[in-house]
Amino acid sequence: MSLRLKLNLLIALVILTFTSTMLMLELMGTRRAVSEEIEAANRVATQLLSRVTLVYANTGSPALVDFLHRLGRVRATEIRLVDGDGVQLYASPPTPYKAGRDAPDWYSDAILPRNPRQEITLADGAKLVVEADASRAILDGWDEAVRLLIAGTIALILGNALVFWLVGRATRPFNRIVRGLEQMRAGDYHTRLEELPGREAGSMAQAFNRMAQSIEDNMTARQEALEARSHLEENRELTQFIQSRIEEERRDIARELHDEMGQAVTAIKSMGLSIARRDVQSDPRSAEAAQLIVDTADHLYDVMHSIIPRLRPLALDNLGLEDALDDLVAEWRRHHPHMQFELRMSDLPEAPGDSFKLAAYRIVQEAVTNALKHASAGKIMISLRGTEQFLHLTVEDDGSGLAEGWAHKRGHHGVRGMRERAQALGGELDVTARDGGGTQVVARLPLE
């Protein structure tokens, strides 16, 4: 049921209860009043007629009949005189008050179940019957009850009509709120309610507008977040693509250096050795120049071979991640004999993809390079441990550690590059201070 119907039923119940209570009180009051009146009237009439019969005892019934005719009707009393044979000699005339009308029998029985009756026996055997007649008083009570019932019915109809109209007017703003909620449910989050009349409706409208604004703001923020996530994914894909192309170019350059440049430098060295051996006796100056060419070729060969691993670790393509890292650490030990390097590897995946191997290799290479350049470390520890789903990579040093507020300063392109490599694979990377001093780089790369 609607609120409007519930309020109307409640008002109707209140009016019915009030009317029923008033009818019950009216019934009880009428019953009490009629009982008292009939009892008093019957007592007076009985006492009076008892005295009268004594006066007319010697004259007989005809004189008493003449007296009763002159007496006429006594209020609320029926008087009859019958002789010894049961023939009625006198009966009270009918009352002119509300003549021809009587209250319903059920109402009369409820007010006065039985009328008091007295019989007075005369000397000649005649009987004077005095019986209370409450029909007029009961009819008055019935008329009052009918008027009260009519008034209650009118009050019920008019009251419900008035309440129905007032409640409809008071709840009319709720229909606007319902329409606004339906529009919100349909996806129109720009819906707003105008100022509604009434304190409750106005408060609900304000709450609705605040809710709608909050939902719209959340939807806007969610849309912006989705767009930002989409842009981030696009940037990651672009970054991964660029890194892939850069690595391809590095690999090609490294192979060119190893194959073409290596052969050319070897040829130059061979020709220089040949000239030096040929002219060592005949032309010492020419032999000395040739030896200088040989030494320069040796230096160029060493520089070239030191550049190749930085461009593309060929061992990574030919041997795998574990051997490539062994070669890388060996190279560091050769160039930094005063430092201690520790490499621990366990449960490495057998055949990870090229992007995975290259990302792990570059993260280790960049982390160690940063430690060598900036940390003034004496020991660098590298750990790689594989699980069913991830490769856990850790690079620690015992150097000077991170500067205060380093993460908020500009630069740190190496750290950003390591993090982007990890994120491009769906992993994560953290750079934190190491317990006991130094820096710790921790990466977690998914194997899938």
mmCIF file of N, CA and C in Angstrom, residues 19-137:
data_model
loop_
_atom_site.group_PDB
_atom_site.id
_atom_site.type_symbol
_atom_site.label_atom_id
_atom_site.label_comp_id
_atom_site.label_asym_id
_atom_site.label_seq_id
_atom_site.Cartn_x
_atom_site.Cartn_y
_atom_site.Cartn_z
ATOM 1 N N THR A 19 -15.935 7.288 16.953
ATOM 2 C CA THR A 19 -17.396 7.206 16.805
ATOM 3 C C THR A 19 -17.956 6.026 17.590
ATOM 4 N N SER A 20 -17.274 4.880 17.515
ATOM 5 C CA SER A 20 -17.731 3.708 18.264
ATOM 6 C C SER A 20 -17.703 3.969 19.755
ATOM 7 N N THR A 21 -16.662 4.652 20.205
ATOM 8 C CA THR A 21 -16.585 4.970 21.640
ATOM 9 C C THR A 21 -17.720 5.899 22.054
ATOM 10 N N MET A 22 -17.991 6.890 21.219
ATOM 11 C CA MET A 22 -19.080 7.808 21.543
ATOM 12 C C MET A 22 -20.429 7.090 21.538
ATOM 13 N N LEU A 23 -20.622 6.177 20.558
ATOM 14 C CA LEU A 23 -21.874 5.409 20.529
ATOM 15 C C LEU A 23 -22.012 4.533 21.766
ATOM 16 N N MET A 24 -20.915 3.925 22.188
ATOM 17 C CA MET A 24 -20.965 3.083 23.380
ATOM 18 C C MET A 24 -21.282 3.926 24.612
ATOM 19 N N LEU A 25 -20.627 5.090 24.710
ATOM 20 C CA LEU A 25 -20.924 5.966 25.845
ATOM 21 C C LEU A 25 -22.374 6.446 25.800
ATOM 22 N N GLU A 26 -22.872 6.757 24.593
ATOM 23 C CA GLU A 26 -24.268 7.182 24.454
ATOM 24 C C GLU A 26 -25.220 6.069 24.866
ATOM 25 N N LEU A 27 -24.921 4.842 24.454
ATOM 26 C CA LEU A 27 -25.752 3.698 24.820
ATOM 27 C C LEU A 27 -25.776 3.486 26.331
ATOM 28 N N MET A 28 -24.604 3.550 26.925
ATOM 29 C CA MET A 28 -24.533 3.348 28.376
ATOM 30 C C MET A 28 -25.252 4.470 29.121
ATOM 31 N N GLY A 29 -25.058 5.721 28.653
ATOM 32 C CA GLY A 29 -25.741 6.836 29.297
ATOM 33 C C GLY A 29 -27.251 6.743 29.153
ATOM 34 N N THR A 30 -27.705 6.381 27.957
ATOM 35 C CA THR A 30 -29.156 6.239 27.733
ATOM 36 C C THR A 30 -29.730 5.129 28.610
ATOM 37 N N ARG A 31 -29.024 4.027 28.674
ATOM 38 C CA ARG A 31 -29.508 2.904 29.488
ATOM 39 C C ARG A 31 -29.611 3.306 30.954
ATOM 40 N N ARG A 32 -28.600 3.994 31.448
ATOM 41 C CA ARG A 32 -28.629 4.409 32.846
ATOM 42 C C ARG A 32 -29.745 5.414 33.092
ATOM 43 N N ALA A 33 -29.888 6.392 32.171
ATOM 44 C CA ALA A 33 -30.916 7.416 32.359
ATOM 45 C C ALA A 33 -32.325 6.824 32.284
ATOM 46 N N VAL A 34 -32.535 5.925 31.309
ATOM 47 C CA VAL A 34 -33.856 5.312 31.161
ATOM 48 C C VAL A 34 -34.193 4.457 32.371
ATOM 49 N N SER A 35 -33.207 3.714 32.828
ATOM 50 C CA SER A 35 -33.456 2.856 33.993
ATOM 51 C C SER A 35 -33.845 3.682 35.215
ATOM 52 N N GLU A 36 -33.092 4.778 35.434
ATOM 53 C CA GLU A 36 -33.413 5.616 36.591
ATOM 54 C C GLU A 36 -34.781 6.272 36.436
ATOM 55 N N GLU A 37 -35.072 6.773 35.213
ATOM 56 C CA GLU A 37 -36.360 7.447 35.002
ATOM 57 C C GLU A 37 -37.523 6.476 35.147
ATOM 58 N N ILE A 38 -37.422 5.306 34.550
ATOM 59 C CA ILE A 38 -38.515 4.336 34.601
ATOM 60 C C ILE A 38 -38.728 3.844 36.016
ATOM 61 N N GLU A 39 -37.648 3.612 36.692
ATOM 62 C CA GLU A 39 -37.789 3.127 38.069
ATOM 63 C C GLU A 39 -38.462 4.179 38.948
ATOM 64 N N ALA A 40 -38.028 5.428 38.795
ATOM 65 C CA ALA A 40 -38.627 6.495 39.602
ATOM 66 C C ALA A 40 -40.088 6.720 39.228
ATOM 67 N N ALA A 41 -40.382 6.765 37.909
ATOM 68 C CA ALA A 41 -41.753 7.004 37.474
ATOM 69 C C ALA A 41 -42.670 5.861 37.901
ATOM 70 N N ASN A 42 -42.183 4.630 37.778
ATOM 71 C CA ASN A 42 -42.998 3.484 38.178
ATOM 72 C C ASN A 42 -43.263 3.493 39.675
ATOM 73 N N ARG A 43 -42.293 3.887 40.438
ATOM 74 C CA ARG A 43 -42.492 3.924 41.884
ATOM 75 C C ARG A 43 -43.521 4.992 42.276
ATOM 76 N N VAL A 44 -43.381 6.157 41.668
ATOM 77 C CA VAL A 44 -44.330 7.238 41.980
ATOM 78 C C VAL A 44 -45.752 6.858 41.569
ATOM 79 N N ALA A 45 -45.852 6.314 40.314
ATOM 80 C CA ALA A 45 -47.190 5.940 39.836
ATOM 81 C C ALA A 45 -47.800 4.851 40.695
ATOM 82 N N THR A 46 -47.005 3.899 41.097
ATOM 83 C CA THR A 46 -47.531 2.807 41.925
ATOM 84 C C THR A 46 -47.998 3.331 43.279
ATOM 85 N N GLN A 47 -47.209 4.201 43.891
ATOM 86 C CA GLN A 47 -47.591 4.758 45.189
ATOM 87 C C GLN A 47 -48.868 5.597 45.061
ATOM 88 N N LEU A 48 -48.929 6.389 43.989
ATOM 89 C CA LEU A 48 -50.093 7.252 43.816
ATOM 90 C C LEU A 48 -51.354 6.429 43.571
ATOM 91 N N LEU A 49 -51.268 5.460 42.685
ATOM 92 C CA LEU A 49 -52.455 4.671 42.363
ATOM 93 C C LEU A 49 -52.850 3.766 43.518
ATOM 94 N N SER A 50 -51.877 3.350 44.319
ATOM 95 C CA SER A 50 -52.240 2.553 45.513
ATOM 96 C C SER A 50 -53.098 3.379 46.450
ATOM 97 N N ARG A 51 -52.771 4.655 46.607
ATOM 98 C CA ARG A 51 -53.579 5.538 47.468
ATOM 99 C C ARG A 51 -54.936 5.800 46.828
ATOM 100 N N VAL A 52 -54.934 5.921 45.520
ATOM 101 C CA VAL A 52 -56.203 6.202 44.835
ATOM 102 C C VAL A 52 -57.150 5.025 44.968
ATOM 103 N N THR A 53 -56.638 3.825 44.845
ATOM 104 C CA THR A 53 -57.503 2.641 44.973
ATOM 105 C C THR A 53 -58.112 2.537 46.349
ATOM 106 N N LEU A 54 -57.421 3.008 47.338
ATOM 107 C CA LEU A 54 -57.986 3.000 48.681
ATOM 108 C C LEU A 54 -59.148 3.985 48.774
ATOM 109 N N VAL A 55 -59.024 5.088 48.066
ATOM 110 C CA VAL A 55 -60.087 6.097 48.096
ATOM 111 C C VAL A 55 -61.330 5.562 47.403
ATOM 112 N N TYR A 56 -61.116 4.862 46.251
ATOM 113 C CA TYR A 56 -62.240 4.382 45.471
ATOM 114 C C TYR A 56 -62.574 2.918 45.780
ATOM 115 N N ALA A 57 -62.116 2.418 46.903
ATOM 116 C CA ALA A 57 -62.379 1.009 47.248
ATOM 117 C C ALA A 57 -63.871 0.753 47.452
ATOM 118 N N ASN A 58 -64.603 1.730 48.054
ATOM 119 C CA ASN A 58 -66.009 1.512 48.367
ATOM 120 C C ASN A 58 -66.900 1.839 47.176
ATOM 121 N N THR A 59 -66.455 2.693 46.290
ATOM 122 C CA THR A 59 -67.296 3.101 45.159
ATOM 123 C C THR A 59 -67.221 2.127 44.004
ATOM 124 N N GLY A 60 -66.158 1.286 43.949
ATOM 125 C CA GLY A 60 -66.058 0.276 42.916
ATOM 126 C C GLY A 60 -65.282 0.738 41.697
ATOM 127 N N SER A 61 -65.237 -0.181 40.749
ATOM 128 C CA SER A 61 -64.412 0.037 39.558
ATOM 129 C C SER A 61 -64.901 1.166 38.682
ATOM 130 N N PRO A 62 -66.214 1.380 38.498
ATOM 131 C CA PRO A 62 -66.628 2.466 37.605
ATOM 132 C C PRO A 62 -66.108 3.824 38.053
ATOM 133 N N ALA A 63 -66.097 4.064 39.345
ATOM 134 C CA ALA A 63 -65.580 5.358 39.820
ATOM 135 C C ALA A 63 -64.089 5.474 39.539
ATOM 136 N N LEU A 64 -63.383 4.357 39.677
ATOM 137 C CA LEU A 64 -61.937 4.390 39.415
ATOM 138 C C LEU A 64 -61.662 4.600 37.932
ATOM 139 N N VAL A 65 -62.512 3.987 37.096
ATOM 140 C CA VAL A 65 -62.340 4.187 35.651
ATOM 141 C C VAL A 65 -62.550 5.643 35.304
ATOM 142 N N ASP A 66 -63.573 6.244 35.917
ATOM 143 C CA ASP A 66 -63.818 7.658 35.657
ATOM 144 C C ASP A 66 -62.621 8.500 36.083
ATOM 145 N N PHE A 67 -62.000 8.146 37.183
ATOM 146 C CA PHE A 67 -60.826 8.895 37.662
ATOM 147 C C PHE A 67 -59.662 8.744 36.684
ATOM 148 N N LEU A 68 -59.469 7.510 36.213
ATOM 149 C CA LEU A 68 -58.340 7.275 35.303
ATOM 150 C C LEU A 68 -58.522 8.016 33.990
ATOM 151 N N HIS A 69 -59.785 8.088 33.520
ATOM 152 C CA HIS A 69 -60.014 8.853 32.300
ATOM 153 C C HIS A 69 -59.670 10.317 32.499
ATOM 154 N N ARG A 70 -60.060 10.832 33.643
ATOM 155 C CA ARG A 70 -59.717 12.237 33.907
ATOM 156 C C ARG A 70 -58.200 12.424 34.103
ATOM 157 N N LEU A 71 -57.579 11.399 34.659
ATOM 158 C CA LEU A 71 -56.120 11.492 34.875
ATOM 159 C C LEU A 71 -55.352 11.530 33.540
ATOM 160 N N GLY A 72 -55.796 10.740 32.569
ATOM 161 C CA GLY A 72 -55.122 10.703 31.270
ATOM 162 C C GLY A 72 -53.824 9.882 31.335
ATOM 163 N N ARG A 73 -52.952 10.226 30.450
ATOM 164 C CA ARG A 73 -51.707 9.435 30.352
ATOM 165 C C ARG A 73 -50.671 9.949 31.340
ATOM 166 N N VAL A 74 -50.117 8.997 32.049
ATOM 167 C CA VAL A 74 -49.016 9.301 32.966
ATOM 168 C C VAL A 74 -47.695 9.013 32.246
ATOM 169 N N ARG A 75 -46.741 9.930 32.351
ATOM 170 C CA ARG A 75 -45.472 9.815 31.614
ATOM 171 C C ARG A 75 -44.768 8.518 31.968
ATOM 172 N N ALA A 76 -44.299 7.854 30.916
ATOM 173 C CA ALA A 76 -43.483 6.647 31.030
ATOM 174 C C ALA A 76 -44.193 5.547 31.801
ATOM 175 N N THR A 77 -45.569 5.548 31.769
ATOM 176 C CA THR A 77 -46.297 4.520 32.509
ATOM 177 C C THR A 77 -47.522 4.092 31.706
ATOM 178 N N GLU A 78 -47.739 2.793 31.644
ATOM 179 C CA GLU A 78 -48.931 2.233 31.032
ATOM 180 C C GLU A 78 -49.842 1.706 32.156
ATOM 181 N N ILE A 79 -51.085 2.196 32.185
ATOM 182 C CA ILE A 79 -52.034 1.800 33.232
ATOM 183 C C ILE A 79 -53.187 1.063 32.551
ATOM 184 N N ARG A 80 -53.524 -0.107 33.081
ATOM 185 C CA ARG A 80 -54.679 -0.868 32.591
ATOM 186 C C ARG A 80 -55.486 -1.358 33.792
ATOM 187 N N LEU A 81 -56.767 -1.386 33.570
ATOM 188 C CA LEU A 81 -57.700 -1.870 34.602
ATOM 189 C C LEU A 81 -58.536 -2.977 33.988
ATOM 190 N N VAL A 82 -58.498 -4.147 34.588
ATOM 191 C CA VAL A 82 -59.280 -5.305 34.117
ATOM 192 C C VAL A 82 -60.134 -5.818 35.267
ATOM 193 N N ASP A 83 -61.321 -6.323 34.925
ATOM 194 C CA ASP A 83 -62.177 -6.856 35.977
ATOM 195 C C ASP A 83 -61.770 -8.282 36.313
ATOM 196 N N GLY A 84 -62.598 -8.901 37.187
ATOM 197 C CA GLY A 84 -62.246 -10.239 37.637
ATOM 198 C C GLY A 84 -62.294 -11.263 36.533
ATOM 199 N N ASP A 85 -63.050 -10.988 35.467
ATOM 200 C CA ASP A 85 -63.125 -11.929 34.343
ATOM 201 C C ASP A 85 -62.056 -11.671 33.289
ATOM 202 N N GLY A 86 -61.237 -10.720 33.491
ATOM 203 C CA GLY A 86 -60.153 -10.418 32.555
ATOM 204 C C GLY A 86 -60.519 -9.440 31.477
ATOM 205 N N VAL A 87 -61.714 -8.841 31.610
ATOM 206 C CA VAL A 87 -62.145 -7.861 30.604
ATOM 207 C C VAL A 87 -61.478 -6.531 30.941
ATOM 208 N N GLN A 88 -60.856 -5.939 29.916
ATOM 209 C CA GLN A 88 -60.151 -4.665 30.127
ATOM 210 C C GLN A 88 -61.161 -3.544 30.228
ATOM 211 N N LEU A 89 -61.101 -2.834 31.381
ATOM 212 C CA LEU A 89 -62.008 -1.719 31.625
ATOM 213 C C LEU A 89 -61.368 -0.385 31.241
ATOM 214 N N TYR A 90 -60.032 -0.326 31.265
ATOM 215 C CA TYR A 90 -59.363 0.947 30.968
ATOM 216 C C TYR A 90 -57.946 0.623 30.502
ATOM 217 N N ALA A 91 -57.473 1.464 29.604
ATOM 218 C CA ALA A 91 -56.074 1.414 29.148
ATOM 219 C C ALA A 91 -55.606 2.837 28.894
ATOM 220 N N SER A 92 -54.335 3.092 29.202
ATOM 221 C CA SER A 92 -53.799 4.451 29.023
ATOM 222 C C SER A 92 -53.841 4.832 27.558
ATOM 223 N N PRO A 93 -54.222 6.052 27.262
ATOM 224 C CA PRO A 93 -54.247 6.504 25.877
ATOM 225 C C PRO A 93 -52.831 6.540 25.288
ATOM 226 N N PRO A 94 -52.705 6.380 23.984
ATOM 227 C CA PRO A 94 -51.369 6.421 23.363
ATOM 228 C C PRO A 94 -50.742 7.809 23.496
ATOM 229 N N THR A 95 -49.406 7.812 23.619
ATOM 230 C CA THR A 95 -48.691 9.081 23.772
ATOM 231 C C THR A 95 -48.604 9.815 22.440
ATOM 232 N N PRO A 96 -48.820 11.113 22.449
ATOM 233 C CA PRO A 96 -48.670 11.877 21.204
ATOM 234 C C PRO A 96 -47.204 12.179 20.854
ATOM 235 N N TYR A 97 -46.285 11.903 21.779
ATOM 236 C CA TYR A 97 -44.859 12.225 21.562
ATOM 237 C C TYR A 97 -44.235 11.191 20.620
ATOM 238 N N LYS A 98 -43.813 11.662 19.438
ATOM 239 C CA LYS A 98 -43.208 10.804 18.424
ATOM 240 C C LYS A 98 -44.107 9.601 18.146
ATOM 241 N N ALA A 99 -45.391 9.927 17.942
ATOM 242 C CA ALA A 99 -46.366 8.861 17.711
ATOM 243 C C ALA A 99 -46.056 8.099 16.437
ATOM 244 N N GLY A 100 -46.284 6.815 16.480
ATOM 245 C CA GLY A 100 -46.091 5.974 15.304
ATOM 246 C C GLY A 100 -44.669 5.502 15.081
ATOM 247 N N ARG A 101 -43.779 5.859 15.958
ATOM 248 C CA ARG A 101 -42.373 5.452 15.796
ATOM 249 C C ARG A 101 -41.906 4.717 17.043
ATOM 250 N N ASP A 102 -41.047 3.737 16.822
ATOM 251 C CA ASP A 102 -40.447 2.997 17.928
ATOM 252 C C ASP A 102 -39.010 2.658 17.549
ATOM 253 N N ALA A 103 -38.206 2.529 18.586
ATOM 254 C CA ALA A 103 -36.812 2.114 18.358
ATOM 255 C C ALA A 103 -36.781 0.640 17.986
ATOM 256 N N PRO A 104 -35.739 0.183 17.286
ATOM 257 C CA PRO A 104 -35.616 -1.243 16.959
ATOM 258 C C PRO A 104 -35.634 -2.105 18.222
ATOM 259 N N ASP A 105 -36.160 -3.324 18.046
ATOM 260 C CA ASP A 105 -36.264 -4.220 19.202
ATOM 261 C C ASP A 105 -34.910 -4.526 19.821
ATOM 262 N N TRP A 106 -33.876 -4.715 18.967
ATOM 263 C CA TRP A 106 -32.560 -5.051 19.545
ATOM 264 C C TRP A 106 -32.009 -3.908 20.383
ATOM 265 N N TYR A 107 -32.325 -2.674 19.949
ATOM 266 C CA TYR A 107 -31.862 -1.524 20.721
ATOM 267 C C TYR A 107 -32.634 -1.422 22.020
ATOM 268 N N SER A 108 -33.963 -1.659 21.941
ATOM 269 C CA SER A 108 -34.786 -1.612 23.155
ATOM 270 C C SER A 108 -34.355 -2.675 24.153
ATOM 271 N N ASP A 109 -34.061 -3.865 23.652
ATOM 272 C CA ASP A 109 -33.607 -4.927 24.558
ATOM 273 C C ASP A 109 -32.262 -4.588 25.181
ATOM 274 N N ALA A 110 -31.400 -3.880 24.420
ATOM 275 C CA ALA A 110 -30.098 -3.508 24.975
ATOM 276 C C ALA A 110 -30.232 -2.436 26.041
ATOM 277 N N ILE A 111 -31.217 -1.531 25.871
ATOM 278 C CA ILE A 111 -31.390 -0.453 26.851
ATOM 279 C C ILE A 111 -32.131 -0.953 28.097
ATOM 280 N N LEU A 112 -33.260 -1.603 27.902
ATOM 281 C CA LEU A 112 -34.086 -2.044 29.032
ATOM 282 C C LEU A 112 -34.679 -3.404 28.673
ATOM 283 N N PRO A 113 -34.015 -4.491 29.108
ATOM 284 C CA PRO A 113 -34.495 -5.821 28.717
ATOM 285 C C PRO A 113 -35.956 -6.080 29.121
ATOM 286 N N ARG A 114 -36.406 -5.604 30.284
ATOM 287 C CA ARG A 114 -37.812 -5.813 30.720
ATOM 288 C C ARG A 114 -38.280 -4.572 31.463
ATOM 289 N N ASN A 115 -39.601 -4.316 31.363
ATOM 290 C CA ASN A 115 -40.194 -3.157 32.010
ATOM 291 C C ASN A 115 -40.732 -3.556 33.393
ATOM 292 N N PRO A 116 -40.507 -2.741 34.412
ATOM 293 C CA PRO A 116 -41.072 -3.018 35.742
ATOM 294 C C PRO A 116 -42.622 -3.045 35.691
ATOM 295 N N ARG A 117 -43.235 -3.938 36.408
ATOM 296 C CA ARG A 117 -44.707 -4.122 36.377
ATOM 297 C C ARG A 117 -45.216 -4.346 37.804
ATOM 298 N N GLN A 118 -46.300 -3.642 38.102
ATOM 299 C CA GLN A 118 -46.955 -3.775 39.409
ATOM 300 C C GLN A 118 -48.451 -4.028 39.203
ATOM 301 N N GLU A 119 -49.048 -4.865 40.063
ATOM 302 C CA GLU A 119 -50.490 -5.162 40.016
ATOM 303 C C GLU A 119 -51.117 -4.840 41.372
ATOM 304 N N ILE A 120 -52.247 -4.125 41.301
ATOM 305 C CA ILE A 120 -52.982 -3.754 42.525
ATOM 306 C C ILE A 120 -54.379 -4.376 42.415
ATOM 307 N N THR A 121 -54.769 -5.229 43.371
ATOM 308 C CA THR A 121 -56.064 -5.925 43.354
ATOM 309 C C THR A 121 -57.076 -5.129 44.167
ATOM 310 N N LEU A 122 -58.230 -4.868 43.519
ATOM 311 C CA LEU A 122 -59.280 -4.117 44.197
ATOM 312 C C LEU A 122 -60.198 -5.074 44.954
ATOM 313 N N ALA A 123 -61.165 -4.472 45.727
ATOM 314 C CA ALA A 123 -62.064 -5.279 46.558
ATOM 315 C C ALA A 123 -63.015 -6.117 45.722
ATOM 316 N N ASP A 124 -63.434 -5.622 44.561
ATOM 317 C CA ASP A 124 -64.371 -6.356 43.727
ATOM 318 C C ASP A 124 -63.667 -7.344 42.798
ATOM 319 N N GLY A 125 -62.371 -7.568 43.016
ATOM 320 C CA GLY A 125 -61.633 -8.533 42.217
ATOM 321 C C GLY A 125 -60.960 -7.957 41.001
ATOM 322 N N ALA A 126 -61.241 -6.696 40.687
ATOM 323 C CA ALA A 126 -60.576 -6.074 39.527
ATOM 324 C C ALA A 126 -59.089 -5.851 39.835
ATOM 325 N N LYS A 127 -58.307 -5.749 38.771
ATOM 326 C CA LYS A 127 -56.871 -5.555 38.921
ATOM 327 C C LYS A 127 -56.434 -4.290 38.186
ATOM 328 N N LEU A 128 -55.629 -3.530 38.906
ATOM 329 C CA LEU A 128 -55.026 -2.330 38.319
ATOM 330 C C LEU A 128 -53.561 -2.668 38.017
ATOM 331 N N VAL A 129 -53.219 -2.718 36.719
ATOM 332 C CA VAL A 129 -51.860 -3.091 36.282
ATOM 333 C C VAL A 129 -51.093 -1.822 35.927
ATOM 334 N N VAL A 130 -49.998 -1.620 36.631
ATOM 335 C CA VAL A 130 -49.123 -0.459 36.376
ATOM 336 C C VAL A 130 -47.808 -0.980 35.803
ATOM 337 N N GLU A 131 -47.530 -0.644 34.542
ATOM 338 C CA GLU A 131 -46.327 -1.152 33.849
ATOM 339 C C GLU A 131 -45.542 0.032 33.272
ATOM 340 N N ALA A 132 -44.219 0.011 33.542
ATOM 341 C CA ALA A 132 -43.359 1.093 33.025
ATOM 342 C C ALA A 132 -43.302 1.046 31.507
ATOM 343 N N ASP A 133 -43.353 2.209 30.888
ATOM 344 C CA ASP A 133 -43.276 2.323 29.429
ATOM 345 C C ASP A 133 -42.092 3.230 29.065
ATOM 346 N N ALA A 134 -40.954 2.592 28.699
ATOM 347 C CA ALA A 134 -39.720 3.352 28.380
ATOM 348 C C ALA A 134 -39.520 3.539 26.893
ATOM 349 N N SER A 135 -40.572 3.269 26.105
ATOM 350 C CA SER A 135 -40.384 3.319 24.657
ATOM 351 C C SER A 135 -40.003 4.700 24.171
ATOM 352 N N ARG A 136 -40.573 5.767 24.780
ATOM 353 C CA ARG A 136 -40.252 7.120 24.302
ATOM 354 C C ARG A 136 -38.816 7.509 24.672
ATOM 355 N N ALA A 137 -38.443 7.161 25.919
ATOM 356 C CA ALA A 137 -37.062 7.470 26.320
ATOM 357 C C ALA A 137 -36.064 6.669 25.486
#
